[in-house]
mmCIF file of C-alpha atoms and ligand atoms in Angstrom:
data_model
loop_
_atom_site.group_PDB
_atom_site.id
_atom_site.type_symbol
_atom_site.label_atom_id
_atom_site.label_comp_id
_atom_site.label_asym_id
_atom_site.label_seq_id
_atom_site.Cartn_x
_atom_site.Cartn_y
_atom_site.Cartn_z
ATOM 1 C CA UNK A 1 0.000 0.000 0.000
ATOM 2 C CA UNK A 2 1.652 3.175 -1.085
ATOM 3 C CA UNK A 3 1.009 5.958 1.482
ATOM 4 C CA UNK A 4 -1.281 9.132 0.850
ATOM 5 C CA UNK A 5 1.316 11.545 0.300
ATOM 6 C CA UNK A 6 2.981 8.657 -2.128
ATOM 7 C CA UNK A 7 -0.151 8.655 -3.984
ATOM 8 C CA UNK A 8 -0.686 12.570 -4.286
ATOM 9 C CA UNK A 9 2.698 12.887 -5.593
ATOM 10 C CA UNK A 10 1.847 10.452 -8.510
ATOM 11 C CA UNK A 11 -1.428 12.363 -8.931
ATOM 12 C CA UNK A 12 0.455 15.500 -9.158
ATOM 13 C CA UNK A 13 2.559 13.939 -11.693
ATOM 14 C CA UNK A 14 -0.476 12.613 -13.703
ATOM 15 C CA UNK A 15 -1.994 16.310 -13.633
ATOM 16 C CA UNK A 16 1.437 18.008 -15.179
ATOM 17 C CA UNK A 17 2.044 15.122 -17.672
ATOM 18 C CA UNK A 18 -1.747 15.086 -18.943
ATOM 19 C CA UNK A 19 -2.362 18.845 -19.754
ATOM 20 C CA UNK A 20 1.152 19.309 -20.918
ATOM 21 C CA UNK A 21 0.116 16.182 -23.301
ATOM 22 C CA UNK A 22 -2.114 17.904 -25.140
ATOM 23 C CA UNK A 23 -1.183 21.767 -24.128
ATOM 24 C CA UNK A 24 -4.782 22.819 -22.499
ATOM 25 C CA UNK A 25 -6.349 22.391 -19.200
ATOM 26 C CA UNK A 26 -6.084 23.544 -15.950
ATOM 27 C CA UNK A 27 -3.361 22.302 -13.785
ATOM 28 C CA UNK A 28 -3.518 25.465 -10.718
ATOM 29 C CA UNK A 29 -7.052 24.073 -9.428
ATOM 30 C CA UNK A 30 -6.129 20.627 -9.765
ATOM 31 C CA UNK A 31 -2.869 20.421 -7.972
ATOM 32 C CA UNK A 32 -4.487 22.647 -5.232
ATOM 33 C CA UNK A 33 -7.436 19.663 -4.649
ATOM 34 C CA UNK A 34 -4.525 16.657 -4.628
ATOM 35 C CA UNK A 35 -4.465 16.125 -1.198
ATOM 36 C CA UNK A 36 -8.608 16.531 -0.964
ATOM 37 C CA UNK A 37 -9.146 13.892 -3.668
ATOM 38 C CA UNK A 38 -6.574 11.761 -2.258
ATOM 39 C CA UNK A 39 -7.944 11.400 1.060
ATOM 40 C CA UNK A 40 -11.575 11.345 0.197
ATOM 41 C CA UNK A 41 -10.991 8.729 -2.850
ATOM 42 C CA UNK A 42 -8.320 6.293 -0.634
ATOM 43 C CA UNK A 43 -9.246 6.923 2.803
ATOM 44 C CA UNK A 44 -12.313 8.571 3.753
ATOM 45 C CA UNK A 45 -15.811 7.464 1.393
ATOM 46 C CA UNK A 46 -16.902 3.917 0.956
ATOM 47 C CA UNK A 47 -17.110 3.253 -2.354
ATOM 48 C CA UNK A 48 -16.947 0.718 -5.382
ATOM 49 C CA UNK A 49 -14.773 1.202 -8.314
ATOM 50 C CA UNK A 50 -17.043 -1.501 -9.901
ATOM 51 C CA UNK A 51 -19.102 1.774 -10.635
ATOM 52 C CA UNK A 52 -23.228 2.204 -10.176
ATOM 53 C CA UNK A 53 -24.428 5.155 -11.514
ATOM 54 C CA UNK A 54 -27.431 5.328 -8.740
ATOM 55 C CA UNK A 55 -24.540 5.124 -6.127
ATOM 56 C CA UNK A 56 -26.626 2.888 -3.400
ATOM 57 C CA UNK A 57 -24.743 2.163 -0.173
ATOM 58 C CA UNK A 58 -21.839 4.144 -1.293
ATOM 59 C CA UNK A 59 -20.659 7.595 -0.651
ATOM 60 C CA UNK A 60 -20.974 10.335 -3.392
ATOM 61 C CA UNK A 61 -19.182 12.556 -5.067
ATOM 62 C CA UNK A 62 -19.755 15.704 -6.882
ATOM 63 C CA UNK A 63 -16.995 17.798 -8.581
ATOM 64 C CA UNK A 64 -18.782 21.237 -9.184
ATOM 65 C CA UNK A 65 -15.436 22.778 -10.232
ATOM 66 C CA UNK A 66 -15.412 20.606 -13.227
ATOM 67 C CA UNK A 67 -12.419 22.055 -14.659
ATOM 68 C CA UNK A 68 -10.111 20.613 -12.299
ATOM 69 C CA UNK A 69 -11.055 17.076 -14.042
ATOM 70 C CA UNK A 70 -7.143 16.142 -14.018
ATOM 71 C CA UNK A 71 -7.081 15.789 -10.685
ATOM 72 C CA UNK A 72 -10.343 13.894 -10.657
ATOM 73 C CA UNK A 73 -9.555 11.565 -13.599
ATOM 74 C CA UNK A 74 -6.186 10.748 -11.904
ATOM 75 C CA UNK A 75 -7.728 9.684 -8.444
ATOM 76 C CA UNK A 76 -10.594 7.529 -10.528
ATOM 77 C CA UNK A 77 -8.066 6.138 -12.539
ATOM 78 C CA UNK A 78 -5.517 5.310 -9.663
ATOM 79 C CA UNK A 79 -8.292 4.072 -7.381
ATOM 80 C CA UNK A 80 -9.469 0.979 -10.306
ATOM 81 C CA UNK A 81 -12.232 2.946 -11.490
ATOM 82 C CA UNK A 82 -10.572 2.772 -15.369
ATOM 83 C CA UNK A 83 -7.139 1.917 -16.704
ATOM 84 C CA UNK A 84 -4.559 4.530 -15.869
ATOM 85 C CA UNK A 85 -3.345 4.338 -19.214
ATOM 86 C CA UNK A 86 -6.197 5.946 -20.563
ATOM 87 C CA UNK A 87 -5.193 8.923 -18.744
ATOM 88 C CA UNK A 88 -3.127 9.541 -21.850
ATOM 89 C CA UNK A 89 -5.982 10.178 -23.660
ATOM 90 C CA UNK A 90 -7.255 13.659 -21.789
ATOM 91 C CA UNK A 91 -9.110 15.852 -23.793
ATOM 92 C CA UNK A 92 -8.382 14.320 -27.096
ATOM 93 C CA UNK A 93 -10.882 13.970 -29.735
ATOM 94 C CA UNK A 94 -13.505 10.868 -28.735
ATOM 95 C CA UNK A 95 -11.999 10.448 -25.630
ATOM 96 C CA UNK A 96 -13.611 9.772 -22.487
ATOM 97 C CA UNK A 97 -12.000 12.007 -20.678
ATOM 98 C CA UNK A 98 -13.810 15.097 -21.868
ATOM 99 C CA UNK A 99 -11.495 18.763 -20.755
ATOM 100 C CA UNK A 100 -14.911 18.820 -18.427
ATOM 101 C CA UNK A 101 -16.345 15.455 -17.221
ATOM 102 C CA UNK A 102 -19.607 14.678 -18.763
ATOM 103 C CA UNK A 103 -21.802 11.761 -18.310
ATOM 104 C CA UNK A 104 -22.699 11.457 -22.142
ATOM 105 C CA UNK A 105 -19.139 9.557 -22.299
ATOM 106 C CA UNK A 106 -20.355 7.310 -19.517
ATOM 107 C CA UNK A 107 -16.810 7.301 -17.763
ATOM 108 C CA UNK A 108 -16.716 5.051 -14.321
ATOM 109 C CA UNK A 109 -16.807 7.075 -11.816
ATOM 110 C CA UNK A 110 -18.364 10.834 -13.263
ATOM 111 C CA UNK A 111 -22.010 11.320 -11.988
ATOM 112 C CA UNK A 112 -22.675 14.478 -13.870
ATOM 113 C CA UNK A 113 -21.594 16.932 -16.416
ATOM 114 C CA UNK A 114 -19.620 19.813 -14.886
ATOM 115 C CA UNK A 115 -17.739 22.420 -15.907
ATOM 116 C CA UNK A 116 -20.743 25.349 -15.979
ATOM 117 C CA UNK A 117 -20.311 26.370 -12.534
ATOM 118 C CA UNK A 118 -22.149 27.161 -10.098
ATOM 119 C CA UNK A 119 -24.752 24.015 -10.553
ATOM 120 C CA UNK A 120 -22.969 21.019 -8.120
ATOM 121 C CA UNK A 121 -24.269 22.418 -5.084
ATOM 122 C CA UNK A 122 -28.067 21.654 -5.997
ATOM 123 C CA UNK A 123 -26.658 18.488 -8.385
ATOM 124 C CA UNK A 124 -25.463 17.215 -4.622
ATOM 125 C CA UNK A 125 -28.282 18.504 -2.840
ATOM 126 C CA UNK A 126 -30.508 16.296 -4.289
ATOM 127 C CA UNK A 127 -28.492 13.178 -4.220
ATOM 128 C CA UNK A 128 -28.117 13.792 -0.599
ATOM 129 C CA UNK A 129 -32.353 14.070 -0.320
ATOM 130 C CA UNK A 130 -33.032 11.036 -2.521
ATOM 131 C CA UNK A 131 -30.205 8.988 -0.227
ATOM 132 C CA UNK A 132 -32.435 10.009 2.723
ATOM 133 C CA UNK A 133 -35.893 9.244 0.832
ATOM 134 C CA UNK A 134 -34.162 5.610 -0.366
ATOM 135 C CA UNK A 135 -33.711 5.402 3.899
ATOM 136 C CA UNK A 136 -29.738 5.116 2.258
ATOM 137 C CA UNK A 137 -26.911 6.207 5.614
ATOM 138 C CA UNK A 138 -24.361 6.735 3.423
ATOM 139 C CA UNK A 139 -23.206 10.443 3.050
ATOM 140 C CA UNK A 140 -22.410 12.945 -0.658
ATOM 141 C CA UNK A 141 -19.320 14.928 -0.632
ATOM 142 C CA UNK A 142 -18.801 17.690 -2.990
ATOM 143 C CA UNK A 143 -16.401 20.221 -4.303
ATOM 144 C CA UNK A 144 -16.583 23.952 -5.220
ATOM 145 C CA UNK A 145 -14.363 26.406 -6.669
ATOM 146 C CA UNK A 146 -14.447 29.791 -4.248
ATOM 147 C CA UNK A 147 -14.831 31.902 -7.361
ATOM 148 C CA UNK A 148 -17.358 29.367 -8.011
ATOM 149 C CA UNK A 149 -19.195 30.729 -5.438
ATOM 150 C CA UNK A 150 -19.986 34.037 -6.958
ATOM 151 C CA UNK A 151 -22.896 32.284 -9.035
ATOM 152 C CA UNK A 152 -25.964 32.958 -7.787
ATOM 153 C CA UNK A 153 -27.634 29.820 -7.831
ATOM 154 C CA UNK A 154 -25.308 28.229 -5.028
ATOM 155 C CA UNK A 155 -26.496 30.576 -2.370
ATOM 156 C CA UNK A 156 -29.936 29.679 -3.686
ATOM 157 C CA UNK A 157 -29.175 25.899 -3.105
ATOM 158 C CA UNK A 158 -27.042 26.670 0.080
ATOM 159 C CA UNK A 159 -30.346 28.429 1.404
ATOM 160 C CA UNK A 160 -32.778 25.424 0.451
ATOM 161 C CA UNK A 161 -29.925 22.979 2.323
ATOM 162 C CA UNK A 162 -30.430 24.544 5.521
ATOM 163 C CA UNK A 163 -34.007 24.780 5.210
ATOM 164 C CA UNK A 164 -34.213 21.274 4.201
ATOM 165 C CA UNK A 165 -32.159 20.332 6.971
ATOM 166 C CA UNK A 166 -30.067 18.566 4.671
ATOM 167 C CA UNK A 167 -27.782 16.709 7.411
ATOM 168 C CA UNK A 168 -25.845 14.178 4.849
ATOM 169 C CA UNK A 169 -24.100 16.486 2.899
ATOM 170 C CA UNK A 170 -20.006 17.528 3.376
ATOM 171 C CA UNK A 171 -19.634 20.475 0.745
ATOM 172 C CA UNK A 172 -15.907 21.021 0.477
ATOM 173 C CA UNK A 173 -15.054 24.802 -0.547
ATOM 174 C CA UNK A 174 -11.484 25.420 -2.446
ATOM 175 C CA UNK A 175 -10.394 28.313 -0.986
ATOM 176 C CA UNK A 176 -7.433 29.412 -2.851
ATOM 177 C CA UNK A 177 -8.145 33.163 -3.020
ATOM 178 C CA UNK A 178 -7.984 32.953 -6.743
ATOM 179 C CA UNK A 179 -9.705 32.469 -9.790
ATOM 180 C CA UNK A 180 -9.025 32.814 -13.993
ATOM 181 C CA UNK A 181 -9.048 36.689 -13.847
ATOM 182 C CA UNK A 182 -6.985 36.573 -10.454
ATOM 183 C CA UNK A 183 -7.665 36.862 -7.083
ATOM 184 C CA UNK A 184 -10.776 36.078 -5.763
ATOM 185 C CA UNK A 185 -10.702 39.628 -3.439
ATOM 186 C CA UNK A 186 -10.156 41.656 -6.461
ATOM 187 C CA UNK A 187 -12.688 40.277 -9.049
ATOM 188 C CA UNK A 188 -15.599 39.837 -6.449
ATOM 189 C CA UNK A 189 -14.581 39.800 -2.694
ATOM 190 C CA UNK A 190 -16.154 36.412 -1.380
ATOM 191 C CA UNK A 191 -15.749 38.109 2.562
ATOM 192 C CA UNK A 192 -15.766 36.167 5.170
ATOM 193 C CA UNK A 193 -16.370 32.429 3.880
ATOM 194 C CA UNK A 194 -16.916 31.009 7.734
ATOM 195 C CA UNK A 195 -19.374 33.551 8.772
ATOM 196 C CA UNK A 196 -21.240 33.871 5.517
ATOM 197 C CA UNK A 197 -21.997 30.023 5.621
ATOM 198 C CA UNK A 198 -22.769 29.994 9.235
ATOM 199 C CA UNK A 199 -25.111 32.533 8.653
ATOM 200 C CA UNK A 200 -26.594 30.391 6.159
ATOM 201 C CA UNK A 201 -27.442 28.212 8.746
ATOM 202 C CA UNK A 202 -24.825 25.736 7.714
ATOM 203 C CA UNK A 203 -22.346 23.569 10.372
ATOM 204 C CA UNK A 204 -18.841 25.117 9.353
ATOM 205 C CA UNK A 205 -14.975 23.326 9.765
ATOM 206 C CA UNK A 206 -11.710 25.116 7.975
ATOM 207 C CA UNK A 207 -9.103 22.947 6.886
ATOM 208 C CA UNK A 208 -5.469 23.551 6.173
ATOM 209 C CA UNK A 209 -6.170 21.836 2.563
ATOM 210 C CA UNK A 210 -2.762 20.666 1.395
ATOM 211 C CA UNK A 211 -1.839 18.958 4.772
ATOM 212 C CA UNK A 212 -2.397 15.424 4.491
ATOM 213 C CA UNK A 213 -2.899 15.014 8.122
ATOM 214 C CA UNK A 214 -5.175 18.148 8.739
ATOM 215 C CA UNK A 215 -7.198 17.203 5.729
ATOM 216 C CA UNK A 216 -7.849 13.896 7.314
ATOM 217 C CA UNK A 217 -8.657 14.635 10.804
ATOM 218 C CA UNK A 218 -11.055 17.408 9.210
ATOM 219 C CA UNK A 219 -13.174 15.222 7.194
ATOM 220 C CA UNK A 220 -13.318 12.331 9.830
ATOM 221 C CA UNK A 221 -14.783 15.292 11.805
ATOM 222 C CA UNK A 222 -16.590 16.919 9.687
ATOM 223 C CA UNK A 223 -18.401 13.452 9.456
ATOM 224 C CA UNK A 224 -19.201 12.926 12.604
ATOM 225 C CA UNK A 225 -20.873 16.450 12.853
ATOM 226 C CA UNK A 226 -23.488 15.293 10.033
ATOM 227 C CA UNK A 227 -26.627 14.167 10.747
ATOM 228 C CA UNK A 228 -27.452 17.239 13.387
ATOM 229 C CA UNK A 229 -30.045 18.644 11.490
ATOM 230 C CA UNK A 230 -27.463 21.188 9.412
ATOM 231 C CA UNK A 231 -25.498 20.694 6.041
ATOM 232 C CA UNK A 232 -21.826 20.902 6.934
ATOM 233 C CA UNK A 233 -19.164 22.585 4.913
ATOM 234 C CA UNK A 234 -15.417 22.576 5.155
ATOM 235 C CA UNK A 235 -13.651 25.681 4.358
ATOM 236 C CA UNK A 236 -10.275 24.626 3.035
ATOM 237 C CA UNK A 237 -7.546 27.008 2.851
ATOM 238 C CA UNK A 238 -5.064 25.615 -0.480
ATOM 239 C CA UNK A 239 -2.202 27.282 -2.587
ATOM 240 C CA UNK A 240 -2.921 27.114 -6.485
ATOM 241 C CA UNK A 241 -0.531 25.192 -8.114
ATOM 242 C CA UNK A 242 0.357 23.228 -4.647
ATOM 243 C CA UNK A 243 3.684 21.392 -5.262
ATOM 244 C CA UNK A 244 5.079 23.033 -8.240
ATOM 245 C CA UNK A 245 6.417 26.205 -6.775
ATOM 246 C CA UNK A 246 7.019 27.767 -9.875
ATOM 247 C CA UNK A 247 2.880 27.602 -9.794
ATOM 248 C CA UNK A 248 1.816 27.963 -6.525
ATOM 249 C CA UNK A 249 -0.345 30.920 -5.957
ATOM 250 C CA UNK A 250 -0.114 32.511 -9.376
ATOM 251 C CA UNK A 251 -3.545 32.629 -10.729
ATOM 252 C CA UNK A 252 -1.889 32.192 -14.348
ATOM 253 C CA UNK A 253 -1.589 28.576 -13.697
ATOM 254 C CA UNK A 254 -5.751 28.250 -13.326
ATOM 255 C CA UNK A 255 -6.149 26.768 -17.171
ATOM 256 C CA UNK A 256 -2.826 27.010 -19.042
ATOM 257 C CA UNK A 257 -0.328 24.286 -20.169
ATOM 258 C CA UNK A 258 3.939 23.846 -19.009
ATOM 259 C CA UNK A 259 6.018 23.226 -22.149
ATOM 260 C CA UNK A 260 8.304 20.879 -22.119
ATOM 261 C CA UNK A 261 11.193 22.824 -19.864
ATOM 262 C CA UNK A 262 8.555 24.013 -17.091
ATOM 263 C CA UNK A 263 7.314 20.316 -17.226
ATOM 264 C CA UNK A 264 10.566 19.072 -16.617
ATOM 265 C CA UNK A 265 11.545 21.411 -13.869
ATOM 266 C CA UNK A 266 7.809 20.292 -12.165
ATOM 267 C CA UNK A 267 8.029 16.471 -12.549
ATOM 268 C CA UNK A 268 11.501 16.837 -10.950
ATOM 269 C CA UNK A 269 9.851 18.146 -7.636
ATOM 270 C CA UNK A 270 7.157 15.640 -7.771
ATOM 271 C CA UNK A 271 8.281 11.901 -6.810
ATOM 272 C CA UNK A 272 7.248 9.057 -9.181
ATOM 273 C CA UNK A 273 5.532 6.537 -6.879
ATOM 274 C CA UNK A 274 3.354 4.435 -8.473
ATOM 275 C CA UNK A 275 4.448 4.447 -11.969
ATOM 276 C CA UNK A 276 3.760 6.889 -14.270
ATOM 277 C CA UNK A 277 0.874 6.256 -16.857
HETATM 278 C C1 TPP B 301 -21.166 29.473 -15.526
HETATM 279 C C2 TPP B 301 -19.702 29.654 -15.839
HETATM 280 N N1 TPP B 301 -19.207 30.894 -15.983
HETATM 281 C C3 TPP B 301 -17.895 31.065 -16.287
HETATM 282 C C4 TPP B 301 -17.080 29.981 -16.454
HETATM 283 C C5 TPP B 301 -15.623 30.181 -16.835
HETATM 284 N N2 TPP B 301 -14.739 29.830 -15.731
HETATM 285 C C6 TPP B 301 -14.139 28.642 -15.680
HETATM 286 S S1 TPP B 301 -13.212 28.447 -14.296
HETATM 287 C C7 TPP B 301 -13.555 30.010 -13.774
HETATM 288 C C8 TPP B 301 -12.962 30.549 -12.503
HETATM 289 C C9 TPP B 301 -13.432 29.804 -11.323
HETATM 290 O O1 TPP B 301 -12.723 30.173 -10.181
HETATM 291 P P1 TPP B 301 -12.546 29.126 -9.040
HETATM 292 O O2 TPP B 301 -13.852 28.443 -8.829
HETATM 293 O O3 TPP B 301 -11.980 29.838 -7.880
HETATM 294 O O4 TPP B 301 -11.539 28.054 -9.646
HETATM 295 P P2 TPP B 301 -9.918 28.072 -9.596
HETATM 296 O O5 TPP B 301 -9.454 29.118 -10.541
HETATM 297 O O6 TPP B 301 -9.513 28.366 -8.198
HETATM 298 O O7 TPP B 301 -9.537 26.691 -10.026
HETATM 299 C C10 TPP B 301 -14.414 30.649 -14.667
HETATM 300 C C11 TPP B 301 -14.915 32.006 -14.499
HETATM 301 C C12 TPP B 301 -17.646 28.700 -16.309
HETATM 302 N N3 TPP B 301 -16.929 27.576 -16.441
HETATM 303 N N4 TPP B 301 -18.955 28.564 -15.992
HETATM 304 MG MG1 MG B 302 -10.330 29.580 -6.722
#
């Protein structure tokens, strides 16, 4: 068994090699959600790489930041869900692995289209009412961009959650202060994440996001907080770019490719564990 950090270096890895394979993408988000994906998809939901769309007695996922699909096609990939070779085959034309994951291609593992954002939130919403309707214990997880957040339609959805009382949800928030047009503060000031979504009416947790241990001890709490009559969100503090310094907070790395020197220079400070695709 290789351990997390092991894995998240190979996912890194993936992410670099797979948009610089075909020059387009968006490698900032996805490095910045490595140790996230990591935990949730090798440590923290139950679930079956055998693959049921209707999900029953497993955990859920929903990426609402659908761009970051390199990070998301790695995990799949490295957790069984399809052959890692195929990773090879990101955004090319017919592929499965659509730039944004769509279900049309019917790849293991993607539950819905993505990539027009803003929509997850209510997409997870009501997989997290029709678990509790099918009397199902098993929880939905799901993942936001923070300048995903300035779409209207989430705070519609984050509204109805609390109303709803909708207990078996974890919302993850990627709060890297940045977005395509830069940072988050000086496009449309998001405020005060923790008190906005408290206010909400929602059950709130922060989480040092690219610490392997704090992301772990955060979502083993944040799941034994569900089920107390309020949605729960984590707030997780990431860098952009996490792990390739040369990317790390630079909002320029949110959807554009390394050449082949600036791939170099990033697969040298990422550690090939499990073999590379
Ligand atoms: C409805 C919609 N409007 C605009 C876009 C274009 N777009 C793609 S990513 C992005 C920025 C999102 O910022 P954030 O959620 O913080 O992601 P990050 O840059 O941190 O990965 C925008 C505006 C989109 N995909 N969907
Ligand atoms: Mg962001």
């Amino acid at each position: 068994m290789h351990s997390l950090p092991d894995i998240a270096s190979q996912v890194r890895r993936d992410i670099v090699r797979m948009v610089h394979g075909v020059q387009s993408g968006h490698p900032g988000g996805s490095l910045g959600c490595t140790d996230f994906l990591t935990a949730l998809y090798f440590k923290i939901m139950k679930h079956d790489p055998a693959f049921q769309m209707n999900a029953a007695g497993e955990d859920v996922f929903i990426l609402s930041n659908g761009h970051i699909s390199p990070v998301f096609y790695s995990v799949l990939a490295r957790s069984g869900y399809f052959p890692v070779s195929e990773l090879a085959s990101f955004r090319k034309l017919n592929t499965r692995l659509q730039g944004h994951p769509a279900t049309h291609e019917h790849l293991p593992g993607v539950r819905i289209a993505s990539g027009s954002l803003g929509q997850g939130m209510s997409v997870a919403i009501g997989a997290a009412l029709s678990k509790k309707l099918n009397g199902d214990t098993q929880l939905v997880y799901s993942l936001h961009g923070d300048g995903e957040l300035q779409e209207g339609q989430i705070w519609e959805a984050v509204m109805f959650a609390a109303h709803h009382k909708v207990d078996n949800l974890i919302a993850t928030i990627d709060w890297n202060g940045q977005q395509i047009d830069g940072p988050t503060d000086r496009v449309i000031s998001l405020g005060n994440l923790v008190q906005k979504f408290e206010a909400f009416g929602w059950l709130t947790l922060e989480m040092r996001g690219n610490d392997m241990d704090d992301v772990i001890a955060v979502l083993e709490k944040a799941k034994s907080v569900t089920r107390q009559g309020k949605p729960v969100v984590i707030l997780m503090h990431t860098q952009m770019g996490k792990g390739v310094d040369f990317m790390e907070n630079d909002h320029n790395w949110h959807g554009i490719a390394p050449n082949d020197e600036q791939l170099a220079k990033a697969l040298a400070q990422l550690p090939e564990t499990m073999g590379d695709y």
